[in-house]
Short mmCIF file of C-alpha atoms in Angstrom, two decimals:
data_model
loop_
_atom_site.label_atom_id
_atom_site.label_comp_id
_atom_site.label_asym_id
_atom_site.label_seq_id
_atom_site.Cartn_x
_atom_site.Cartn_y
_atom_site.Cartn_z
CA MET X 532 12.09 3.43 25.76
CA ASP X 533 8.71 2.91 24.07
CA ASP X 534 8.56 0.64 21.06
CA PRO X 535 8.71 2.88 17.95
CA LYS X 536 5.67 3.31 15.77
CA LYS X 537 6.30 1.09 12.75
CA ILE X 538 4.81 0.96 9.27
CA LEU X 539 5.48 -1.57 6.54
CA ILE X 540 4.73 -0.20 3.07
CA MET X 541 4.16 -2.58 0.16
CA SER X 542 4.37 -0.62 -3.08
CA GLY X 543 3.81 -2.09 -6.49
CA THR X 544 1.80 -2.05 -9.65
CA PRO X 545 -1.68 -3.66 -9.68
CA ALA X 546 -1.63 -7.43 -9.03
CA SER X 547 2.07 -7.44 -8.12
CA GLY X 548 1.35 -9.58 -5.06
CA LYS X 549 0.56 -7.11 -2.27
CA ASP X 550 -2.54 -8.91 -0.97
CA THR X 551 -1.00 -12.39 -1.10
CA LEU X 552 2.21 -11.29 0.60
CA THR X 553 0.40 -9.34 3.30
CA ALA X 554 -1.63 -12.42 4.22
CA LEU X 555 1.56 -14.52 4.40
CA LEU X 556 3.31 -11.89 6.52
CA GLU X 557 0.39 -11.77 8.92
CA SER X 558 0.70 -15.52 9.40
CA MET X 559 4.50 -15.42 9.75
CA SER X 560 4.35 -12.63 12.32
CA CYS X 561 1.58 -14.35 14.34
CA GLY X 562 -0.77 -11.47 13.63
CA LYS X 563 1.62 -8.62 14.33
CA CYS X 564 1.76 -7.44 10.69
CA VAL X 565 -1.79 -6.62 9.62
CA LEU X 566 -3.37 -5.06 6.56
CA PHE X 567 -4.14 -1.38 7.03
CA LYS X 568 -7.65 -0.37 5.97
CA LYS X 569 -7.58 2.92 4.11
CA HIS X 570 -10.50 5.30 3.94
CA LYS X 571 -11.96 5.17 0.44
CA MET X 572 -14.11 7.93 -1.01
CA VAL X 573 -17.05 6.62 -3.03
CA THR X 574 -19.98 8.34 -4.68
CA ASN X 575 -22.52 5.71 -3.61
CA ILE X 576 -21.80 3.77 -0.41
CA ILE X 577 -24.82 1.48 -0.82
CA ASP X 578 -23.52 0.28 -4.20
CA ALA X 579 -19.90 0.19 -3.05
CA VAL X 580 -20.55 -2.18 -0.14
CA GLN X 581 -21.86 -4.76 -2.61
CA ASP X 582 -18.39 -5.06 -4.15
CA PRO X 583 -16.38 -7.65 -2.17
CA ARG X 584 -13.16 -5.83 -3.08
CA ASN X 585 -14.28 -2.96 -0.86
CA THR X 586 -14.25 -5.01 2.35
CA VAL X 587 -10.64 -3.91 2.93
CA TYR X 588 -11.63 -0.22 3.09
CA HIS X 589 -13.45 2.17 5.38
CA LEU X 590 -15.99 3.56 2.91
CA VAL X 591 -16.98 7.22 3.21
CA ASP X 592 -18.85 9.66 1.01
CA GLU X 593 -17.22 12.61 -0.73
CA ALA X 594 -18.29 15.17 1.87
CA THR X 595 -16.85 13.11 4.74
CA PHE X 596 -13.60 12.45 2.88
CA HIS X 597 -13.06 16.13 2.10
CA GLN X 598 -13.92 17.11 5.68
CA MET X 599 -11.28 14.67 6.94
CA ILE X 600 -8.75 16.38 4.66
CA VAL X 601 -9.69 19.81 6.03
CA GLU X 602 -9.37 18.53 9.60
CA LYS X 603 -5.95 16.98 8.79
CA GLN X 604 -7.13 13.51 9.80
CA PHE X 605 -5.00 11.87 7.09
CA LEU X 606 -1.26 11.28 7.21
CA GLN X 607 -1.49 10.94 3.43
CA TYR X 608 -4.24 10.92 0.81
CA HIS X 609 -4.33 10.51 -2.96
CA ASN X 610 -6.51 9.58 -5.93
CA ARG X 611 -6.34 6.25 -7.77
CA TYR X 612 -8.77 4.62 -10.24
CA GLY X 613 -10.93 7.72 -9.92
CA ASN X 614 -11.39 7.27 -6.16
CA GLY X 615 -9.91 9.04 -3.14
CA TYR X 616 -7.87 7.05 -0.61
CA GLY X 617 -6.64 8.24 2.78
CA ILE X 618 -4.32 6.97 5.53
CA ALA X 619 -6.11 8.02 8.72
CA TRP X 620 -4.08 8.83 11.82
CA SER X 621 -6.81 7.33 14.01
CA THR X 622 -6.54 3.94 12.28
CA LEU X 623 -2.76 3.96 12.54
CA GLU X 624 -2.95 4.74 16.26
CA LYS X 625 -5.29 1.79 16.88
CA HIS X 626 -2.74 -0.56 15.32
CA TRP X 627 0.15 0.92 17.29
CA GLN X 628 -1.75 0.78 20.56
CA ALA X 629 -2.41 -2.92 19.88
CA GLY X 630 1.31 -3.50 19.26
CA GLN X 631 0.73 -4.16 15.57
CA VAL X 632 2.60 -3.15 12.43
CA PRO X 633 0.14 -1.78 9.86
CA VAL X 634 0.89 -2.93 6.30
CA LEU X 635 0.04 -0.19 3.81
CA HIS X 636 -0.50 -0.91 0.13
CA ASN X 637 0.67 1.72 -2.32
CA GLY X 638 0.95 2.34 -6.04
CA LYS X 639 2.82 5.49 -7.00
CA GLN X 640 6.12 6.57 -5.48
CA GLU X 641 4.95 10.16 -5.11
CA ASN X 642 2.61 9.02 -2.31
CA LEU X 643 5.55 7.94 -0.12
CA ARG X 644 7.41 11.20 0.48
CA VAL X 645 5.35 12.14 3.52
CA PHE X 646 6.05 8.84 5.31
CA PHE X 647 9.81 9.35 5.15
CA ARG X 648 9.45 12.87 6.54
CA GLU X 649 7.75 11.64 9.72
CA LYS X 650 10.53 11.49 12.33
CA ASN X 651 8.44 9.61 14.90
CA ILE X 652 7.53 6.70 12.58
CA LEU X 653 9.87 3.87 11.62
CA VAL X 654 9.09 2.97 8.01
CA PHE X 655 10.24 -0.03 5.98
CA SER X 656 9.30 0.18 2.31
CA VAL X 657 9.16 -2.71 -0.16
CA LEU X 658 8.84 -2.28 -3.93
CA LEU X 659 7.24 -5.18 -5.80
CA MET X 660 7.63 -5.54 -9.56
CA ALA X 661 5.99 -7.78 -12.17
CA ASN X 662 5.92 -7.80 -15.97
CA GLN X 663 2.89 -6.49 -17.84
CA ASP X 664 1.71 -9.77 -19.42
CA ASP X 665 1.70 -11.61 -16.09
CA THR X 666 0.02 -8.62 -14.49
CA LYS X 667 -2.86 -8.72 -16.98
CA ASP X 668 -3.32 -12.46 -16.42
CA ARG X 669 -3.41 -11.97 -12.65
CA ILE X 670 -5.92 -9.13 -12.92
CA LEU X 671 -8.28 -11.10 -15.16
CA THR X 672 -8.07 -14.11 -12.86
CA ARG X 673 -8.85 -11.96 -9.84
CA ASN X 674 -11.72 -9.95 -11.37
CA GLY X 675 -13.45 -12.82 -13.15
CA GLY X 676 -12.43 -11.75 -16.65
CA ASP X 677 -13.63 -8.13 -16.47
CA GLU X 678 -11.74 -6.58 -19.40
CA THR X 679 -12.90 -3.03 -18.59
CA ASP X 680 -11.53 -3.27 -15.06
CA ALA X 681 -8.33 -4.87 -16.40
CA GLU X 682 -7.74 -2.01 -18.85
CA LYS X 683 -8.20 0.56 -16.09
CA ARG X 684 -5.68 -1.22 -13.89
CA LEU X 685 -3.24 -1.70 -16.75
CA ARG X 686 -3.32 2.05 -17.38
CA ALA X 687 -2.35 2.48 -13.74
CA TYR X 688 0.41 -0.10 -14.27
CA VAL X 689 1.85 1.90 -17.18
CA ALA X 690 1.65 5.20 -15.27
CA GLU X 691 3.43 3.72 -12.26
CA ARG X 692 6.18 2.11 -14.35
CA GLU X 693 6.69 5.40 -16.21
CA GLU X 694 6.97 7.23 -12.89
CA LEU X 695 9.58 4.73 -11.67
CA ALA X 696 11.51 5.01 -14.95
CA MET X 697 11.53 8.82 -14.63
CA ILE X 698 12.82 8.65 -11.05
CA ILE X 699 15.67 6.34 -12.03
CA GLY X 700 16.33 8.24 -15.26
CA ASN X 701 16.75 11.45 -13.25
CA GLY X 702 19.42 9.81 -11.14
CA GLU X 703 17.16 9.60 -8.08
CA SER X 704 16.30 6.62 -5.90
CA PRO X 705 12.81 5.20 -5.33
CA TYR X 706 11.39 5.27 -1.82
CA CYS X 707 12.19 1.67 -0.97
CA HIS X 708 14.57 -0.35 1.17
CA LEU X 709 13.95 -3.59 -0.71
CA ALA X 710 12.88 -4.29 -4.31
CA ILE X 711 11.66 -7.71 -5.43
CA ASN X 712 10.61 -9.08 -8.83
CA THR X 713 7.57 -11.23 -8.00
CA ASP X 714 7.77 -12.94 -11.40
CA TRP X 715 10.87 -14.82 -10.28
CA LEU X 716 9.95 -15.93 -6.75
CA GLU X 717 7.02 -17.86 -5.30
CA PRO X 718 4.98 -15.90 -2.72
CA PRO X 719 6.15 -17.89 0.36
CA MET X 720 9.81 -17.27 -0.53
CA THR X 721 9.12 -13.58 -1.21
CA ALA X 722 7.30 -13.21 2.11
CA SER X 723 10.17 -14.91 3.93
CA ILE X 724 12.67 -12.49 2.40
CA ILE X 725 10.55 -9.49 3.40
CA TYR X 726 9.96 -10.77 6.93
CA SER X 727 13.65 -11.47 7.49
CA ALA X 728 14.54 -8.01 6.17
CA ILE X 729 12.09 -6.11 8.38
CA GLU X 730 13.08 -8.05 11.49
CA LYS X 731 16.77 -7.25 10.93
CA PHE X 732 16.04 -3.64 9.99
CA TRP X 733 13.96 -2.92 13.07
CA ALA X 734 16.34 -4.78 15.39
CA ALA X 735 19.24 -2.70 14.07
CA ARG X 736 17.34 0.56 14.49
CA LYS X 737 16.37 -0.37 18.04
CA SER X 738 19.90 -1.22 19.20
#
């Protein structure tokens, strides 16, 4: 039987540790778990490529992004921070053909429904949480003290926490197999917990 197509989703508010943990997981898995590069819609590609934070994206203009939507080239797409982001089937297939597990970063829970509806993909979803004060400190450290950027990301933090509170308040469950408070654990320990969980999960599903 062919090895199932796997995806590891790391959901969490801004600066909850997704980048750090993905890098650790890539090392622990000897390169099997790798960061997935989303397609990002930008208004000016020339300006966007100057931002080092955009190196983890495939940058496309608005016309290309919308054409990809029309042609159903995305498994999922959404808007965040005023930009469009898409999970392209073609990029996923390249990872699977290489025997890799793409690690997708996510913010809002509403983006995850489609992944759990795909019967031919084996998904493991992790929810990372951090308190707001620590989140602001992490954001400012990462962006060089840019208060405007920090405020934009903190608004996203509040929206995502409100969404999670509504889900739980309605008696529903978030789309996650594992939830971790990154305030309480150092990144290497957190990555070890995640890696152990995904290995056991996928081994159980394969047997």
